[in-house]
CSV table of C-alpha atoms in Angstrom, one decimal:
chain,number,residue,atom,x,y,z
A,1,UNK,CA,70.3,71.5,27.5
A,2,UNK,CA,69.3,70.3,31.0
A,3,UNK,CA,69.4,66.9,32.3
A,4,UNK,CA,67.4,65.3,34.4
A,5,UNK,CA,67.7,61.6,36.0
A,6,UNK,CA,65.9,59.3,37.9
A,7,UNK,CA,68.0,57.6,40.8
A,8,UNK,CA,65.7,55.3,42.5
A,9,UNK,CA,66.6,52.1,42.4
A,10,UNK,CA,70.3,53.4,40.6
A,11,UNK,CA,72.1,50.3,39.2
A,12,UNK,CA,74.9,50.0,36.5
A,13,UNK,CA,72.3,49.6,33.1
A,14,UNK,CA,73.0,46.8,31.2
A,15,UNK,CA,76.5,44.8,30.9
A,16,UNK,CA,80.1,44.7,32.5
A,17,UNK,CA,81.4,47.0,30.4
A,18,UNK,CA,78.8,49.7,32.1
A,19,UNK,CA,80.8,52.7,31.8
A,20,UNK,CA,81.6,52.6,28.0
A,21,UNK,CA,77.8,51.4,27.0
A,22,UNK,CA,76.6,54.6,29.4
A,23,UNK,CA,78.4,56.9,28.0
A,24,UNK,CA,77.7,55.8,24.9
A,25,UNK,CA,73.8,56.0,24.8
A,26,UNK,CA,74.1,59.6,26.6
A,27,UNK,CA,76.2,60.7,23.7
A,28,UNK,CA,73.8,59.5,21.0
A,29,UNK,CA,71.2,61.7,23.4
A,30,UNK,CA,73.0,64.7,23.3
A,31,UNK,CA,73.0,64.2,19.6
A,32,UNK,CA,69.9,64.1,19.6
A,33,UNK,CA,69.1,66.9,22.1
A,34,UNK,CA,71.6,69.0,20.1
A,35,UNK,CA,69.3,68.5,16.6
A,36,UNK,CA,66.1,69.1,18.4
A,37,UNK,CA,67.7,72.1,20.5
A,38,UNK,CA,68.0,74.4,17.4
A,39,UNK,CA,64.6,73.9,16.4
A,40,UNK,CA,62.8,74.6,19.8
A,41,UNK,CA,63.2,78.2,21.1
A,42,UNK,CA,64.4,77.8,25.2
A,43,UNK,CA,66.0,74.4,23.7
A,44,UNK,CA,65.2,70.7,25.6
A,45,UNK,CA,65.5,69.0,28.5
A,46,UNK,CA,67.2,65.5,28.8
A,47,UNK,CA,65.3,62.7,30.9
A,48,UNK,CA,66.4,59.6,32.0
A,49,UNK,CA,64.5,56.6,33.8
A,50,UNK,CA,66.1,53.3,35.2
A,51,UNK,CA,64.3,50.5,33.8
A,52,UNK,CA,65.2,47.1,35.8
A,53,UNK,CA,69.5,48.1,35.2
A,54,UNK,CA,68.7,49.7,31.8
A,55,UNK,CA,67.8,53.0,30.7
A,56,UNK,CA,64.9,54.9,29.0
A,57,UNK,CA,66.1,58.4,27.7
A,58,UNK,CA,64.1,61.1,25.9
A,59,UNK,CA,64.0,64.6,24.9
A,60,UNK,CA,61.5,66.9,26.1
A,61,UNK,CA,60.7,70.7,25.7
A,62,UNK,CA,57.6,73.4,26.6
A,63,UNK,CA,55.6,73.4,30.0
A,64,UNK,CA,51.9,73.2,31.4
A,65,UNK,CA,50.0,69.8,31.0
A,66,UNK,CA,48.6,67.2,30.2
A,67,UNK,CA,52.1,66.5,29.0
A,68,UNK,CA,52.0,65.4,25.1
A,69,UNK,CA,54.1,61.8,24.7
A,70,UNK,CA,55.3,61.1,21.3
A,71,UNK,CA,55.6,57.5,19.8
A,72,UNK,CA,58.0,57.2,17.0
A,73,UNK,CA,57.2,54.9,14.1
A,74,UNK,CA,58.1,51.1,13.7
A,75,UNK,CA,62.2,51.1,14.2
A,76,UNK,CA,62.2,54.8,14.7
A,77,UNK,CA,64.0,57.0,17.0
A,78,UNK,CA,62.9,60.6,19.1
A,79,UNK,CA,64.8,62.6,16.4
A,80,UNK,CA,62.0,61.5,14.1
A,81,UNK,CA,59.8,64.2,15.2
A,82,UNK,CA,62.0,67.1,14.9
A,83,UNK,CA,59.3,69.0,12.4
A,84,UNK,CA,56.6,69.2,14.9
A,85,UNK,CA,58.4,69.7,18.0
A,86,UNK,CA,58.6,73.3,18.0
A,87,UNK,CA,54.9,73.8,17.7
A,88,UNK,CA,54.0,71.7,20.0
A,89,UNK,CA,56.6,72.7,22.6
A,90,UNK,CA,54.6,75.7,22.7
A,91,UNK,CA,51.1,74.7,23.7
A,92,UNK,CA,52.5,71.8,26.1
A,93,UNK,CA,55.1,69.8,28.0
A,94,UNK,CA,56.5,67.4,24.8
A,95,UNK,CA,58.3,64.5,25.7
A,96,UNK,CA,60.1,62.3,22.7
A,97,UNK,CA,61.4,59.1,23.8
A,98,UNK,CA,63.1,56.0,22.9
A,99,UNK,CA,62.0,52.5,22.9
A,100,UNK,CA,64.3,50.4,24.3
A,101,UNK,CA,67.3,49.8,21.7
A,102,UNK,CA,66.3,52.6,19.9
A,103,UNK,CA,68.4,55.9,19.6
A,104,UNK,CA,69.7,56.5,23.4
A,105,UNK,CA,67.7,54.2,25.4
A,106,UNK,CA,69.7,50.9,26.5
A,107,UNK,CA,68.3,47.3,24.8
A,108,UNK,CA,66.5,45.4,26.2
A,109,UNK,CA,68.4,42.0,26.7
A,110,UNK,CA,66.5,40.4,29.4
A,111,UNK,CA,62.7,40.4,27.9
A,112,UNK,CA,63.3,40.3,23.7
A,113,UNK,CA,61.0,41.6,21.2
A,114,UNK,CA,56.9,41.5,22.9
A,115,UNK,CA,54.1,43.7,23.5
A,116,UNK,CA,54.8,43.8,26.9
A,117,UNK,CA,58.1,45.5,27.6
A,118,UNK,CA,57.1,48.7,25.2
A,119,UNK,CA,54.1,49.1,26.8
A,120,UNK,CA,55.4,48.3,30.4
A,121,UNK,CA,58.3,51.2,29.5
A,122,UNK,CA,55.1,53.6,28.2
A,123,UNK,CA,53.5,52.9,31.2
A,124,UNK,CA,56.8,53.9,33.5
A,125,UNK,CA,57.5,56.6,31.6
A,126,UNK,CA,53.8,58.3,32.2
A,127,UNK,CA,53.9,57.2,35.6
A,128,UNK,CA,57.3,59.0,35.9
A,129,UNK,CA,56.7,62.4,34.4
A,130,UNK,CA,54.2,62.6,37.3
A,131,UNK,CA,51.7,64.9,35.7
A,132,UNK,CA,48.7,62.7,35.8
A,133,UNK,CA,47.2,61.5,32.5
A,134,UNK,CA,49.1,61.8,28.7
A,135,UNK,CA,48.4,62.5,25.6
A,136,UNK,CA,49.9,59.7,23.2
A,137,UNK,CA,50.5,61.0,19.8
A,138,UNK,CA,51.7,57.7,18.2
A,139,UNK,CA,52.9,57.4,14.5
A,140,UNK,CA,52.6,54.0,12.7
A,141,UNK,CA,53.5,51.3,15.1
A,142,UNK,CA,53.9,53.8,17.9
A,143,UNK,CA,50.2,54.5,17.1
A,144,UNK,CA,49.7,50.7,17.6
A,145,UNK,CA,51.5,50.8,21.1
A,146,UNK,CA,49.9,53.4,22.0
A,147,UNK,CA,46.3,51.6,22.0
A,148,UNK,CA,48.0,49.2,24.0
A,149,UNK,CA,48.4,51.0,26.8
A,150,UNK,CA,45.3,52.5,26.3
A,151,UNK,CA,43.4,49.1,26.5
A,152,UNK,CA,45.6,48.2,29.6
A,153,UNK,CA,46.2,51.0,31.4
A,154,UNK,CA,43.3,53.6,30.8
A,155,UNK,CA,44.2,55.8,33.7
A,156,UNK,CA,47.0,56.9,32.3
A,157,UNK,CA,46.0,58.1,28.9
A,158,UNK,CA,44.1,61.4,28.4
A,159,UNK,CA,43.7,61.1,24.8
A,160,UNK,CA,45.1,59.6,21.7
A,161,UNK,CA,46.5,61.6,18.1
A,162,UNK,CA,47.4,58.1,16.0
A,163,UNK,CA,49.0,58.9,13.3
A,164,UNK,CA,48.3,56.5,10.4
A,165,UNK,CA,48.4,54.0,12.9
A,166,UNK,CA,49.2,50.8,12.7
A,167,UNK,CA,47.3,48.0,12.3
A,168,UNK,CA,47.2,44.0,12.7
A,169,UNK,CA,45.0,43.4,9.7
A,170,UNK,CA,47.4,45.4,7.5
A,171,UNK,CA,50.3,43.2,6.5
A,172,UNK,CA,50.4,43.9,2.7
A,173,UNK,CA,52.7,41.0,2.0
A,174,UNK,CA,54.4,42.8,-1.1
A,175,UNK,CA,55.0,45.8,0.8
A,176,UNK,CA,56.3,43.7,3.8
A,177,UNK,CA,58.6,42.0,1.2
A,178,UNK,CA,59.9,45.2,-0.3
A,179,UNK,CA,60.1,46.9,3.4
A,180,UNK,CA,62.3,44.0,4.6
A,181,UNK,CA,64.8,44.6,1.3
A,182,UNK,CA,65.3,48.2,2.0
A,183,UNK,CA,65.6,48.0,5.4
A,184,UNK,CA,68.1,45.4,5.3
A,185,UNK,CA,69.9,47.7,2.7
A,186,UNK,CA,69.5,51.1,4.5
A,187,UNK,CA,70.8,49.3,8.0
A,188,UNK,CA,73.9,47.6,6.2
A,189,UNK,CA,74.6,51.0,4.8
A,190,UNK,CA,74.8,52.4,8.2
A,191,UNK,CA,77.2,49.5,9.3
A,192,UNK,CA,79.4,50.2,6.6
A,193,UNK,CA,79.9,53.5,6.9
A,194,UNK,CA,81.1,54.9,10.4
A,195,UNK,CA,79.1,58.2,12.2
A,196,UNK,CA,82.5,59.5,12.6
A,197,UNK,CA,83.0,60.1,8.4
A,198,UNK,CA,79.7,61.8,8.4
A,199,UNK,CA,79.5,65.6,7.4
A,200,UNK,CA,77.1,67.8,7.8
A,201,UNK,CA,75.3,69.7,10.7
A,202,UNK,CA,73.6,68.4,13.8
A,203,UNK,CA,70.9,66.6,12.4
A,204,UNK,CA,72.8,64.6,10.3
A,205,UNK,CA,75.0,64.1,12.9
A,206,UNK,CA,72.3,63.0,15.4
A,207,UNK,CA,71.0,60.6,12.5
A,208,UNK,CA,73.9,59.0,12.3
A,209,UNK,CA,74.4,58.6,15.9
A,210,UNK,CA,70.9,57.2,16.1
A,211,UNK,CA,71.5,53.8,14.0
A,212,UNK,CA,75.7,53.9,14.5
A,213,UNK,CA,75.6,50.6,17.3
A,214,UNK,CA,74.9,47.4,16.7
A,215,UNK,CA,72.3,47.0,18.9
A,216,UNK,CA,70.1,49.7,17.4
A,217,UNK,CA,70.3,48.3,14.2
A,218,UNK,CA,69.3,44.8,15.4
A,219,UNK,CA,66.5,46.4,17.4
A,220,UNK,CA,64.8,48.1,14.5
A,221,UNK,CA,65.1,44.6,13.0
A,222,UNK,CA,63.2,43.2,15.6
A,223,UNK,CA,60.5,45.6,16.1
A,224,UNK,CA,59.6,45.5,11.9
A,225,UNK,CA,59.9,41.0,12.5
A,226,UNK,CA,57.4,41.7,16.3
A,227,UNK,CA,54.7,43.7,13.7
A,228,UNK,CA,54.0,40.2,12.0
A,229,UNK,CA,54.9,38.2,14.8
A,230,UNK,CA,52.3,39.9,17.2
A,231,UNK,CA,48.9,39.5,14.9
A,232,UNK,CA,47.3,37.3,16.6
A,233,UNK,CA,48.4,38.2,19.7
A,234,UNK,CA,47.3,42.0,18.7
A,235,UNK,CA,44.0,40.4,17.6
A,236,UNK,CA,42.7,39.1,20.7
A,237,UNK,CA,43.6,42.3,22.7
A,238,UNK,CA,41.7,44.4,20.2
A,239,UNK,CA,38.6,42.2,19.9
A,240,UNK,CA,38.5,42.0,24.5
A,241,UNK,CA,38.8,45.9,24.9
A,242,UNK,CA,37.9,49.0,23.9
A,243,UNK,CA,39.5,52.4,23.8
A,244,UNK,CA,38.7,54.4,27.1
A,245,UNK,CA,36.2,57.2,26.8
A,246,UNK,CA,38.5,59.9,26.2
A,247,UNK,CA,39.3,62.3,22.8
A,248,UNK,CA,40.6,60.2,20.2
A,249,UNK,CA,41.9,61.6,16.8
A,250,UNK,CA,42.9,59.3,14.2
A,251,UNK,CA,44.9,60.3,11.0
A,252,UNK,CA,45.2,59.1,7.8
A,253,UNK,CA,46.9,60.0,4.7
A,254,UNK,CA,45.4,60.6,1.6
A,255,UNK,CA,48.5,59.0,-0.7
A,256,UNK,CA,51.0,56.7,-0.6
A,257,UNK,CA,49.6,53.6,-1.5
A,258,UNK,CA,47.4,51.9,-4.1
A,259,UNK,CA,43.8,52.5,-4.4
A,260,UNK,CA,42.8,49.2,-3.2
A,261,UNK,CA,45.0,49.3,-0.4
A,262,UNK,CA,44.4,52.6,0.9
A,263,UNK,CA,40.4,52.1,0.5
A,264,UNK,CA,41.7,49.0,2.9
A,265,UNK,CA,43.6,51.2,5.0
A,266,UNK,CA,41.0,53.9,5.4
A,267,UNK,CA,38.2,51.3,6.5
A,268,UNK,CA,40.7,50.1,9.2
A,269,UNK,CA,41.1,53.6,10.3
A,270,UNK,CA,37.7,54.2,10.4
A,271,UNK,CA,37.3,51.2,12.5
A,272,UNK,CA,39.6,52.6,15.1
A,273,UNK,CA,37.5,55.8,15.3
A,274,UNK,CA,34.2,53.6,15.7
A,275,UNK,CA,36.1,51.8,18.8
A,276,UNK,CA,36.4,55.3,20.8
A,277,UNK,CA,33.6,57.0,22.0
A,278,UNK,CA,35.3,60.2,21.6
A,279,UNK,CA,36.6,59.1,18.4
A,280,UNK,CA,37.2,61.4,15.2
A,281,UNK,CA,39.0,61.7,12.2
A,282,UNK,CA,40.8,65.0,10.4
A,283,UNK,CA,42.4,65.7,6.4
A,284,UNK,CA,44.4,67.8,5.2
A,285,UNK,CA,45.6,68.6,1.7
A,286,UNK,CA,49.0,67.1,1.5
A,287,UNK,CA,49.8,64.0,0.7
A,288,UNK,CA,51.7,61.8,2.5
A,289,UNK,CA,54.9,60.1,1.6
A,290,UNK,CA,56.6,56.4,2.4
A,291,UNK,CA,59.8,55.2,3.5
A,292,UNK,CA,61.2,52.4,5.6
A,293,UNK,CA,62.7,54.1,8.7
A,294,UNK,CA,66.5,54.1,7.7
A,295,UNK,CA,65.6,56.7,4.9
A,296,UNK,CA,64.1,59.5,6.8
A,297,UNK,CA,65.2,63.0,6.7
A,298,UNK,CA,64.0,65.8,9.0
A,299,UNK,CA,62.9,68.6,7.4
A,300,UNK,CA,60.0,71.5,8.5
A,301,UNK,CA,56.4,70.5,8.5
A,302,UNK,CA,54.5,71.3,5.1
A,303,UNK,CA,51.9,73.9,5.1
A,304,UNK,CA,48.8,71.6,5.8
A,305,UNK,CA,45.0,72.6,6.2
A,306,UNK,CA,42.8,71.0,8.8
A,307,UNK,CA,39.1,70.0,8.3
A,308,UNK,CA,37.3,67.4,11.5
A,309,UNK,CA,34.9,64.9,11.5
A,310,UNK,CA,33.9,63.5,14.2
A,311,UNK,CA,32.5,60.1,14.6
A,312,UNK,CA,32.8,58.7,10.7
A,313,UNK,CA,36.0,57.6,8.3
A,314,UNK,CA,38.4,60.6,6.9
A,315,UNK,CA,41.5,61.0,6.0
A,316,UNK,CA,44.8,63.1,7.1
A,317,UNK,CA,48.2,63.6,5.9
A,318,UNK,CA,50.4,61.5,8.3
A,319,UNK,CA,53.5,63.6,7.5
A,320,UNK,CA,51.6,66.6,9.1
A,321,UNK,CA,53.3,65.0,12.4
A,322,UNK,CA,56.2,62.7,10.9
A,323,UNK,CA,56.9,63.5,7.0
A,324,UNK,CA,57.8,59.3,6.8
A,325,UNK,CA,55.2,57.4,7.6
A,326,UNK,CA,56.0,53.7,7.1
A,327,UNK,CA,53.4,51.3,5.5
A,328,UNK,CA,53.5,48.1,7.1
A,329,UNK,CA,55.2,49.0,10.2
């Protein structure tokens, strides 16, 4: 794997014990380039961006632009789209990154849980890459973040892929109830049982790796209590702007969720589409699965069929791009 860092502005990231908190994060990236590596023929690249004393890491693979940005789920990590990698390595520079506190990148301890420090952090990161307008493929929450920046900062997107992608309106209150439960479970799970006693091959390795800190763990916390938190907030922004007038694909899974609430779903989906002028939707035969984000398990795309529509509500399998997409979050 090759490594790449940006130096301007070099400071020690977060905290006085600098070294150890470093080395740290870079291992949980190598973990995580190392799982992603066997997948992608010519392997990744490693990237990493000062952020203020922090840093933001990702994985990236492939060549030629626009370069493809990938925004993992609510409370997700990089590793998280290890299925679709490969294939889109191929057509396309790929980069996978962390939020802050996620998988490698440092926490943010100076700014907390808010809109503005993932999308500031997006924004960097596009800015950084220095290839002119991305594409945003953004599952879930990432899909909500990645409208965000599109409302804010329209120069820098070239198109949207939102997979299943969150929305304000959505806050099923049974399914945020049962979300909470397992997540609480799955990330007290990870606490108890140290990334050091787990067997198995890179990926599980690199999974373990990816929730193994403290910090991580309280970060995906965070992110699933900013979801509900953010509402209104994510209300107001969506009724003062509209997407820019550039391709926008939205998908949406066919299964997962009861009939009610996926008629619910689908009509929020379809409003998305309605607020791009470019906007379309696409389905696929597969249907989609759900899981709160300490449950995932890589594993190779399904075989999927596409059909588009563009400019009225469909549906898509989300797990096309990430085989877990979360409800809620």
């Amino acid at each position: 794997m090759q490594k790449t860092e940006n130096k301007q502005n070099a400071q020690e990231p977060w905290g006085t014990q600098d070294t150890q908190d470093t080395r740290a994060m870079r291992d949980v990236q190598d973990a995580i380039g190392q799982a992603l590596a066997e997948r992608v023929p010519g392997g990744v690249r490693q990237g990493e961006l000062d952020r203020g004393g922090r840093a933001l890491r990702w994985v990236e693979a492939g060549r030629g632009g626009p370069p493809v940005v990938l925004l993992a789920g609510c409370g997700t990590s990089s590793l998280t789209w290890a299925p679709v990698l490969p294939e889109l390595a191929a057509h396309s520079r790929v980069v996978a990154y962390d939020r802050a506190g996620l998988g490698a990148s440092d926490p943010d301890r100076v700014s907390g849980p808010s809109l503005e420090s993932p999308t500031g952090d997006l924004a960097a990161l596009v800015e950084h890459l220095g290839a002119g307008p991305a594409v945003l493929v953004g599952h879930s929450w990432g899909g909500q973040l990645a409208q965000l920046l599109a409302w804010r900062r329209p120069e820098l997107v070239a198109g949207l892929v939102l997979v299943d992608p969150a929305h304000e309106e959505f806050q099923p209150p049974a399914i945020r109830a049962a979300e909470a439960v397992l997540l609480r479970v799955g990330l007290l799970r990870a606490a108890l049982t140290p990334a050091a006693r787990r067997a198995g091959g890179t990926v599980a390795r690199a999974e373990a790796a990816v929730e193994a800190h403290r910090h991580q763990r309280l970060t995906v916390l965070d992110e699933n209590r900013l979801t509900a938190l953010a509402v209104s907030e994510l209300r107001q922004r969506r009724a003062a702007a509209r997407l820019p007038d550039v391709p926008v694909t939205v998908l949406s899974a066919t299964d997962g969720l009861p009939g009610a609430m996926r008629a619910r779903w689908t009509v929020l989906q379809s409003h998305v589409v309605a607020s791009a002028a470019k906007g379309r939707t696409s389905s696929c035969a597969a249907p989609a699965t759900t899981s709160t984000p300490t449950t995932r398990r890589p594993s190779p795309p399904p075989s999927w069929r596409w059909s588009s529509t563009p400019g009225r509500a469909g549906t898509a399998d989300g797990g096309a791009l990430n085989p877990w997409p979360d409800s809620a979050c």
